[in-house]
CSV table of C-alpha atoms and ligand atoms in Angstrom, one decimal:
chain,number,residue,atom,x,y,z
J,26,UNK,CA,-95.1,-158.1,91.0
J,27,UNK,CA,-95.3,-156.3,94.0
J,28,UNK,CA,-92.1,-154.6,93.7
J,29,UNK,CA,-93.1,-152.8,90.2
J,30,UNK,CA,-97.0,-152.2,91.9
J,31,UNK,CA,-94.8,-150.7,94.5
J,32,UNK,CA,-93.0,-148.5,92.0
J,33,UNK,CA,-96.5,-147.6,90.3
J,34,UNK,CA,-97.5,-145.9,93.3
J,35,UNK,CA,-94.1,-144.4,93.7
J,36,UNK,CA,-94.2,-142.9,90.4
J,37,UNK,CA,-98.2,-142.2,90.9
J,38,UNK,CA,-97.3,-139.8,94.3
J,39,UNK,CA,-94.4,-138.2,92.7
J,40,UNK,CA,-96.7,-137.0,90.0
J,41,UNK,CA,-99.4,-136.0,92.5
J,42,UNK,CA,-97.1,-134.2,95.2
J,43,UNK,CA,-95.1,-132.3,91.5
J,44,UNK,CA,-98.7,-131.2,90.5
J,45,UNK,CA,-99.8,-129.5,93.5
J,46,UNK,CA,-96.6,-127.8,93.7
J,47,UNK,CA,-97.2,-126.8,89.8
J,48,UNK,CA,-100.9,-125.4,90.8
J,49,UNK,CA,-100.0,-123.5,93.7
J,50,UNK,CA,-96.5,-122.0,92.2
J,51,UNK,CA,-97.9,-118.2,92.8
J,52,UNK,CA,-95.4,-116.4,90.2
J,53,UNK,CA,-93.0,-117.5,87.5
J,54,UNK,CA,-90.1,-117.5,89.2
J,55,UNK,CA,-91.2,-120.3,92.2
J,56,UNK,CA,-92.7,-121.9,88.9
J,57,UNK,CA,-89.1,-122.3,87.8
J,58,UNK,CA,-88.0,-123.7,91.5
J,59,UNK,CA,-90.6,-126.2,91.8
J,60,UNK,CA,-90.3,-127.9,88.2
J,61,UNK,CA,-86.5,-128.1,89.2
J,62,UNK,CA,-87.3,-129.7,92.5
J,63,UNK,CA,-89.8,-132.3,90.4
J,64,UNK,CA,-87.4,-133.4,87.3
J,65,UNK,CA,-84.2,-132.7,87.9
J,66,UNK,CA,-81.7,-134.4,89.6
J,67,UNK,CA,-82.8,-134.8,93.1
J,68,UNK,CA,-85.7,-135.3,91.9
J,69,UNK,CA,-88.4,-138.4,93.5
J,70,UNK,CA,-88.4,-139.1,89.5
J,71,UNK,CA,-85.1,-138.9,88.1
J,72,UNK,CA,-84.0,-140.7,91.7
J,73,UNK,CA,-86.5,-143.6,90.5
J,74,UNK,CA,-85.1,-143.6,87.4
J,75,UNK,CA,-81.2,-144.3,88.2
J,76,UNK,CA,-82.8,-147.5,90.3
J,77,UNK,CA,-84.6,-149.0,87.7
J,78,UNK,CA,-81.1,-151.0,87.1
J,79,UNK,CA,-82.1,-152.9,90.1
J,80,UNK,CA,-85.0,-154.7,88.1
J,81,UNK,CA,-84.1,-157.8,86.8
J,82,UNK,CA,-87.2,-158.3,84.1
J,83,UNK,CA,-86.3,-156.9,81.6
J,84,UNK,CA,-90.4,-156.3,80.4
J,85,UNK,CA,-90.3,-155.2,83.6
J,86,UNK,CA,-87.5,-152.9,83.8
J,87,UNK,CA,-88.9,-151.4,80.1
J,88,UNK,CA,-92.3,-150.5,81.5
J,89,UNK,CA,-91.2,-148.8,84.6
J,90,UNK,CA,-88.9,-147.0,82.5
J,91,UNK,CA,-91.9,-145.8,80.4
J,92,UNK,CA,-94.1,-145.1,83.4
J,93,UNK,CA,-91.5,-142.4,84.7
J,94,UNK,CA,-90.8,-140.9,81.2
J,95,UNK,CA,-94.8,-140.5,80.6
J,96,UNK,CA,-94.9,-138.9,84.6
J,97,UNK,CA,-92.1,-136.9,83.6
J,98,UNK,CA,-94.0,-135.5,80.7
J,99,UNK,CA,-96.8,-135.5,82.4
J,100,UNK,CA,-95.5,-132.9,84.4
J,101,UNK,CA,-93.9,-130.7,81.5
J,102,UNK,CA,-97.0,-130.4,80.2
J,103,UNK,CA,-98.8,-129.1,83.5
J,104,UNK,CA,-95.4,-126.8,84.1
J,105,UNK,CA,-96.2,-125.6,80.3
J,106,UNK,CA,-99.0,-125.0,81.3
J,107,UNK,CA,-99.1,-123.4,84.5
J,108,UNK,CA,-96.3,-120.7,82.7
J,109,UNK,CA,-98.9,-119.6,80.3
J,110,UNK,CA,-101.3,-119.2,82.5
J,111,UNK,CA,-98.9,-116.6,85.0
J,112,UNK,CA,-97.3,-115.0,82.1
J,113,UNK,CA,-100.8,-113.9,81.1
J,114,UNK,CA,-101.8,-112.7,84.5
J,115,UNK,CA,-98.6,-111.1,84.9
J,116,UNK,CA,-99.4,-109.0,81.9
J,117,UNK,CA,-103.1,-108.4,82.7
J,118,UNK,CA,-102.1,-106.8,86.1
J,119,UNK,CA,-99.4,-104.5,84.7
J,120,UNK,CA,-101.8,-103.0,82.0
J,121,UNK,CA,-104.4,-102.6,85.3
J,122,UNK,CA,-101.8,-100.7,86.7
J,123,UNK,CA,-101.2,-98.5,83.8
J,124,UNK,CA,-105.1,-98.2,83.5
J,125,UNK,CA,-106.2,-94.7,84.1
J,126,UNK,CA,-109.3,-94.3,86.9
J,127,UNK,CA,-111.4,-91.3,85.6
J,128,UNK,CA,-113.9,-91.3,88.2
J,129,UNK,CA,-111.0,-91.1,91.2
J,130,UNK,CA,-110.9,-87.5,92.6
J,131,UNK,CA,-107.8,-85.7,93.8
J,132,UNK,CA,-107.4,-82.6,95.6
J,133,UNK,CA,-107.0,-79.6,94.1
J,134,UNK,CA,-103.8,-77.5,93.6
J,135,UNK,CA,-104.3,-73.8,94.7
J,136,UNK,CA,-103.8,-71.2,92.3
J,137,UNK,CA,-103.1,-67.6,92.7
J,138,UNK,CA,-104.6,-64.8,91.3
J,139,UNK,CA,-103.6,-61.6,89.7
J,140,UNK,CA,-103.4,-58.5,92.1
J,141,UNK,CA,-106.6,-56.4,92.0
J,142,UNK,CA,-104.9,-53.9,90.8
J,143,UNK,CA,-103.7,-55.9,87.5
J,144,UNK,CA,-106.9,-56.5,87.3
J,145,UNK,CA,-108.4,-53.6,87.3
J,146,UNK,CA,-105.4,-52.5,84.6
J,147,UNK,CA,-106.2,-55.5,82.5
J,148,UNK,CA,-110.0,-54.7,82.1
J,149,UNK,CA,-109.7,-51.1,82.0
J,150,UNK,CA,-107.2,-51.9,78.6
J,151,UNK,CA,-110.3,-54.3,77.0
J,152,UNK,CA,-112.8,-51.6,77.3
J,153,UNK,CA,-110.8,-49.3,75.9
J,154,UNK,CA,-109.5,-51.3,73.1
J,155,UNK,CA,-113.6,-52.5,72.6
J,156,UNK,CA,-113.8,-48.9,72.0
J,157,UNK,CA,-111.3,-48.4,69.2
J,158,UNK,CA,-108.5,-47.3,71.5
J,159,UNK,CA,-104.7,-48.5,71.2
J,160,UNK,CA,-102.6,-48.9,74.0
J,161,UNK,CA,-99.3,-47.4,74.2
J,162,UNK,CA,-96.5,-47.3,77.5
J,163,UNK,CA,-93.9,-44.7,78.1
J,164,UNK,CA,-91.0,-44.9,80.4
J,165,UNK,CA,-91.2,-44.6,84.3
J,166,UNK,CA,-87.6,-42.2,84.2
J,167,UNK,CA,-88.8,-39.2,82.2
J,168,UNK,CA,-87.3,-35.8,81.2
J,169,UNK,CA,-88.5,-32.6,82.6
J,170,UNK,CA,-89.1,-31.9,79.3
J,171,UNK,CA,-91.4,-34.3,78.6
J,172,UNK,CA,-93.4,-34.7,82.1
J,173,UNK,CA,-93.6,-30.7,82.7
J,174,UNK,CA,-92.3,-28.1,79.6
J,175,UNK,CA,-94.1,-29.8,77.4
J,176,UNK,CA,-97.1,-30.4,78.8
J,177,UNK,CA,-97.3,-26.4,79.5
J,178,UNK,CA,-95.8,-26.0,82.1
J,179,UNK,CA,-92.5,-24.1,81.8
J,180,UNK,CA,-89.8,-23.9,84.4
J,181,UNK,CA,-90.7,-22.2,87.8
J,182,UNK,CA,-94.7,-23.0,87.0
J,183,UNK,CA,-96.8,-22.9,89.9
J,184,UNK,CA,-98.0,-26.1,88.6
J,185,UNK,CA,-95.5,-28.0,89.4
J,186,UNK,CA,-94.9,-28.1,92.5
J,187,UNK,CA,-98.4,-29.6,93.0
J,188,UNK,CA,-96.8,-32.5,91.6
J,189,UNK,CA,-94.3,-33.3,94.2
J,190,UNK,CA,-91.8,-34.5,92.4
J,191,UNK,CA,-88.9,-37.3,93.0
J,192,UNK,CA,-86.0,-36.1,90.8
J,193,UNK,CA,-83.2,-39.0,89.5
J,194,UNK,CA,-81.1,-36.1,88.3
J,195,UNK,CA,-81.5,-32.4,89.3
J,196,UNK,CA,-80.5,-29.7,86.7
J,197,UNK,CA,-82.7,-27.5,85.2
J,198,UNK,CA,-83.1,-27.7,82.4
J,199,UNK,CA,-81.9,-31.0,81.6
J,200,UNK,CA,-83.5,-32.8,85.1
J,201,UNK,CA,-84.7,-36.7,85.1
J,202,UNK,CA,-87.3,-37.9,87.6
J,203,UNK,CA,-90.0,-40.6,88.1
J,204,UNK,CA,-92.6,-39.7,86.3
J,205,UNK,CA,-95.9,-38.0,88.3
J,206,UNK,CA,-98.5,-38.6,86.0
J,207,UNK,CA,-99.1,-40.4,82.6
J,208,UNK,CA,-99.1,-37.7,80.8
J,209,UNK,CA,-95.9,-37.4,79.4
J,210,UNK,CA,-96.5,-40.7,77.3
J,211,UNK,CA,-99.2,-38.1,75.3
J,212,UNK,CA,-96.0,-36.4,74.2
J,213,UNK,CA,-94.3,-39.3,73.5
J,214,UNK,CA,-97.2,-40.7,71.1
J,215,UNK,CA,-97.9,-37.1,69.6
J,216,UNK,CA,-94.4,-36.9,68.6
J,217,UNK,CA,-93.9,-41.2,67.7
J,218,UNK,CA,-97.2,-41.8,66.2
J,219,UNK,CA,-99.3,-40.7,62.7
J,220,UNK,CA,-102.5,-39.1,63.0
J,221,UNK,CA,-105.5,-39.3,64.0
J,222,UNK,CA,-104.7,-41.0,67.7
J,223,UNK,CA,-106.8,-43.2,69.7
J,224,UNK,CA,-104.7,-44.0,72.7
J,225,UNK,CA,-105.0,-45.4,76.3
J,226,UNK,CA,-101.5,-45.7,77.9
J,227,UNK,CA,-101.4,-47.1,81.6
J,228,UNK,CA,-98.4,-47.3,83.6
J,229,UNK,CA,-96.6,-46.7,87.3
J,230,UNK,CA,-96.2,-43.3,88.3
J,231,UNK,CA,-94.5,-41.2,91.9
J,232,UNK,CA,-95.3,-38.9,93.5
J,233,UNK,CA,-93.2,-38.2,97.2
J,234,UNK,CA,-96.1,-38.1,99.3
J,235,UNK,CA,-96.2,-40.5,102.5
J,236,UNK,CA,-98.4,-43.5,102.5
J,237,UNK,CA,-101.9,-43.2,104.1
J,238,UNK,CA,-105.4,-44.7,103.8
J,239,UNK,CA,-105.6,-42.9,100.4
J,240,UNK,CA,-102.2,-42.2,98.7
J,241,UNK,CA,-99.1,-44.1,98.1
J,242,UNK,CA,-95.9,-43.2,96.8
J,243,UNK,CA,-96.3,-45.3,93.6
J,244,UNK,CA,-99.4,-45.8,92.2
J,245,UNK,CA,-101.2,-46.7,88.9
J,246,UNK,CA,-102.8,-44.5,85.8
J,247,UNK,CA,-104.4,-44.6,82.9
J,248,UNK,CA,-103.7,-42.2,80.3
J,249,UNK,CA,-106.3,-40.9,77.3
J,250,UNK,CA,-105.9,-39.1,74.2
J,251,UNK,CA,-107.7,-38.6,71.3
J,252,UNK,CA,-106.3,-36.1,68.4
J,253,UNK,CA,-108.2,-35.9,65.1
J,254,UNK,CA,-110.1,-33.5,62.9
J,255,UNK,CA,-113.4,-32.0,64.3
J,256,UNK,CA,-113.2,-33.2,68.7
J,257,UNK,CA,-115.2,-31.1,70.6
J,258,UNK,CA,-115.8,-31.1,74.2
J,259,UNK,CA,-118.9,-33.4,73.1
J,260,UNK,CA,-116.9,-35.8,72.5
J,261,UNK,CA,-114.9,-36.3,75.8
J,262,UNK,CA,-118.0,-36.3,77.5
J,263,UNK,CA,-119.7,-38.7,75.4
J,264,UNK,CA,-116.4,-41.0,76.0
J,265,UNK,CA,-115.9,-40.7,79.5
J,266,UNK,CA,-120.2,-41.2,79.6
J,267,UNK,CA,-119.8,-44.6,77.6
J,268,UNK,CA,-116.6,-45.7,79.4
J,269,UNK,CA,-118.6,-45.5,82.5
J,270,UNK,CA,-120.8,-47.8,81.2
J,271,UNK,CA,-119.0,-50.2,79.7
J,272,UNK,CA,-116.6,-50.3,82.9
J,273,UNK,CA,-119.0,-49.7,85.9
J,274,UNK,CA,-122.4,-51.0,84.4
J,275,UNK,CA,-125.4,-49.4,82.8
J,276,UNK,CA,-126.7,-48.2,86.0
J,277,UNK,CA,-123.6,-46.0,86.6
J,278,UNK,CA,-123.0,-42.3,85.1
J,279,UNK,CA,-120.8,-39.7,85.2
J,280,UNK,CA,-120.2,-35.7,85.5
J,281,UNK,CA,-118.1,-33.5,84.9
J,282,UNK,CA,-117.1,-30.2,87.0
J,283,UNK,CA,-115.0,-27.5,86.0
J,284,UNK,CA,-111.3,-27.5,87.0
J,285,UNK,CA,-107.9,-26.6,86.0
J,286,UNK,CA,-104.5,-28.5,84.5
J,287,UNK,CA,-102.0,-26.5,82.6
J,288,UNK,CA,-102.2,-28.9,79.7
J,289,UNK,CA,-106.1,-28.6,78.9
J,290,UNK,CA,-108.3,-26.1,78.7
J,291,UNK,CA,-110.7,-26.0,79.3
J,292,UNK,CA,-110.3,-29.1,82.4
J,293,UNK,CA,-112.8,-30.9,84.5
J,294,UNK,CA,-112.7,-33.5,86.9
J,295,UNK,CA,-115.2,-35.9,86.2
J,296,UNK,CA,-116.9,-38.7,89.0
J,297,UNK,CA,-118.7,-41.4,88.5
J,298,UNK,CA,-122.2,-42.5,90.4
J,299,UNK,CA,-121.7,-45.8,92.2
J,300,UNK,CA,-124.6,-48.5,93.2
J,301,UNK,CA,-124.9,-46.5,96.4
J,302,UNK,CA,-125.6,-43.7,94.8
J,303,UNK,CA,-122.5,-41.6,96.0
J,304,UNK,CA,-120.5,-39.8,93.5
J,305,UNK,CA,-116.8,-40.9,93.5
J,306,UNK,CA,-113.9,-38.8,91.7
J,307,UNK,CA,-112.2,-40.4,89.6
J,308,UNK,CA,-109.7,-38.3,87.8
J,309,UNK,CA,-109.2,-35.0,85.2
J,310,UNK,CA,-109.7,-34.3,81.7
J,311,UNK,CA,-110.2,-32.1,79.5
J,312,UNK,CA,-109.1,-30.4,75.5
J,313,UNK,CA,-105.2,-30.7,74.7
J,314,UNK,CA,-104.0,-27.4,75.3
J,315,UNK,CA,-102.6,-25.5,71.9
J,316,UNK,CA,-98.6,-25.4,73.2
J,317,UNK,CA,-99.5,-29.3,74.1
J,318,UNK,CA,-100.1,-30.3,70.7
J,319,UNK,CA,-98.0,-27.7,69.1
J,320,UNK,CA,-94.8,-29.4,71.7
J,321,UNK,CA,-95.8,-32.9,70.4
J,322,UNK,CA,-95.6,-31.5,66.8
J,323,UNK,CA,-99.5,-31.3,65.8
J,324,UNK,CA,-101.1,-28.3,64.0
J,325,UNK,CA,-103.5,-26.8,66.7
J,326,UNK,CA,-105.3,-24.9,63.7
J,327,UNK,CA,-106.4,-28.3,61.8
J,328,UNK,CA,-106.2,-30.8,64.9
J,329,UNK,CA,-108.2,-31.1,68.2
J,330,UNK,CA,-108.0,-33.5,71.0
J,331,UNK,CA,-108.9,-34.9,74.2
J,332,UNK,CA,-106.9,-36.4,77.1
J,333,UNK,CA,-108.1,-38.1,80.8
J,334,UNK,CA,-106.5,-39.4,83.2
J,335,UNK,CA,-107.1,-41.0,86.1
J,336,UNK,CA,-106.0,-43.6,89.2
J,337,UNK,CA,-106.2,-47.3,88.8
J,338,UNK,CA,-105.6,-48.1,92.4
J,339,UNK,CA,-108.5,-46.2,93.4
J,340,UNK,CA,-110.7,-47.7,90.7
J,341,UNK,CA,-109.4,-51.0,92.4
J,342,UNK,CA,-110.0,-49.7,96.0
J,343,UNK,CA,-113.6,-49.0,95.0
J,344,UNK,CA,-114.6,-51.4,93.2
J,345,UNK,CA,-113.7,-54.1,96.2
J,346,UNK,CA,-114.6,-52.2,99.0
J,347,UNK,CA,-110.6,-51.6,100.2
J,348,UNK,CA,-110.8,-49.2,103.7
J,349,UNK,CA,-107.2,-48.7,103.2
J,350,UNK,CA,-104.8,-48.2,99.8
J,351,UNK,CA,-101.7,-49.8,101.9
J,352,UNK,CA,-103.6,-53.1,102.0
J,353,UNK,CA,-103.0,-53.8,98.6
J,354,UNK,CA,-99.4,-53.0,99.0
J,355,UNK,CA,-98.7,-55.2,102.3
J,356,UNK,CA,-98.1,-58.7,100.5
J,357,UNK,CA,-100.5,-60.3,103.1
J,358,UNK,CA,-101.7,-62.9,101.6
J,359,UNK,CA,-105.0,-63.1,104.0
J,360,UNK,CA,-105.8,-60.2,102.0
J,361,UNK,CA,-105.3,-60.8,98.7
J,362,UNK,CA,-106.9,-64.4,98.5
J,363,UNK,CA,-110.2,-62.3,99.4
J,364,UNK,CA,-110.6,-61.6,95.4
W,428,LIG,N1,-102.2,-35.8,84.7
W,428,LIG,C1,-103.3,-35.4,85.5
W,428,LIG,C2,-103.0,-35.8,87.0
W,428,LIG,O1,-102.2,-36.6,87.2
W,428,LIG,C3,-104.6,-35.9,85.1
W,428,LIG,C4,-105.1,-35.4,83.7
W,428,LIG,C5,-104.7,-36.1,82.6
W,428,LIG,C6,-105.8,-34.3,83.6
W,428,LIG,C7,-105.1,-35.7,81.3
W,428,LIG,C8,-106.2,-33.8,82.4
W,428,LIG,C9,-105.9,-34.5,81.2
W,428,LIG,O2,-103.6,-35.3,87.9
């Protein structure tokens, strides 16, 4: 009797010592390990097992034998058990770690800006185009013809060497340079485009003039021109009045004073009023000369227009207060992330 009481309690720690192991198995994998270690074949269990040939009773022998199967299911059941329960914990941390955290904060990515002078160009473009304007580019490598003849001013003009010219190809007549003004593009649209015209055309132009506080080498217009049946002078000044406006602010105006550019007539140069009460120039305008619409293939006896132009950079240099044009060009960028 007190060998199979013996073997009771044998059995009874076996299963006690295996189900501690089972509780405290932190993952599946050590689960796997310790339900080895607890049935199989150096196993407390299956060790008792191979020795129950040493019991002579046979009653005896059969109820031991039942004891350690009924410990060894015991402990199936508890492993069973114990594998649900990780497998679902395993899976409940993954989808935490896929969860997103919408109230976490992370710093944020710097993002440049377009150059004030882009802007400028941008906004200047969406007034115009509020105003019923189109907008129309021309090339910065144009023919004599187009940036001087054309716009009235034949070979030898005294006009033209006002513009200070950078020539790709010398050769009167036939010569190719950078573009001085905008103007040419006027041409280009008279000649491309059906009548009446509403355009704005901005672009780069050159001029070979050395850099200082207020002029640069390359530099930024915006081209006007209006051609249809009935423009007066009226008109222009109403335009330039309203783009003011619209661009500046109510509390801005304008003027005009007389001037003179071969391809209007009459000109003016026209300034606008800023907040501080000081009266800025801004650029020229004026009627399309006859020879300007007859070179761009309109009838100056039924048609009439207006063209402006004038300087983007400074627009930009005034509007934000710039000392010195070559700022904007210098690529600092402990400049340009002031805007
Ligand atoms: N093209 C002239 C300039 O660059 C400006 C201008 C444009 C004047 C259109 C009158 C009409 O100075």
């Amino acid at each position: 009797m007190s060998a199979s009481g013996d073997l009771a309690s044998r059995i009874a720690d076996a299963l006690t010592n295996a189900s501690t192991d089972v509780g405290v198995a932190p993952d599946v994998d050590a689960l796997r390990r310790v339900a080895n270690a607890h049935t199989g074949k150096g196993s407390v269990l299956v060790g008792l097992k191979s020795s129950l040939g040493s019991i002579t009773d046979v009653e005896a022998r059969k109820a031991a034998g039942r004891a350690i199967n009924e410990a060894l299911q015991t402990l199936e059941a508890l492993v069973a058990e114990r594998l649900t329960g990780l497998e679902v914990a395993a899976a409940s941390a993954a989808a935490a770690g896929e969860a997103m955290d919408l109230t976490e904060h992370l710093a944020r990515r710097s993002r440049g800006h377009a150059h004030i002078v882009t802007q400028a160009w941008e906004r200047l473009e969406d007034v115009f185009v509020g105003m019923g304007f189109k907008v129309a580019e021309g090339p910065e490598v144009e023919t004599d013809f187009h940036n001087f003849t054309a716009l009235n001013m034949p070979p030898n003009h005294p006009a033209r060497s006002g513009f200070d010219t950078l020539f790709v190809k010398y050769g009167s007549p036939g010569s190719t340079l950078l573009r001085t003004h905008t103007s040419p593009v006027q041409i280009r649209v008279m000649q491309e485009w059906d009548l009446p015209i509403y355009a704005v055309m901005p672009g780069r132009v050159f001029r070979r003039d050395t850099p200082d506080a207020t002029h640069m080498p390359v530099f930024h217009q915006i081209e006007g021109l209006v051609i249809d049946k009935g423009i007066t002078f009226a008109h222009l000044a109403g335009t330039i009045e309203a783009f003011t406006k619209a661009f500046f602010g109510s509390e801005f105006s304008s003027r005009l004073r007389p001037n003179y550019f071969p391809f209007t007539e009459p000109s003016a140069e026209f300034d606008v009023r800023s907040s501080s009460g000081k009266w800025i120039e801004l650029g020229g305008c004026g009627m399309v000369h006859p020879n300007v619409l007859k070179a761009g293939g309109v009838d100056p006896e039924v048609y009439t227009g207006f063209a402006f132009g004038f300087g983007i950079d400074r627009m930009a240099k005034e509007r934000h207060n710039v000392a010195d044009l070559r700022d904007m060009y210098a690529n600092d960028l402990r400049f340009m992330r002031q805007f």
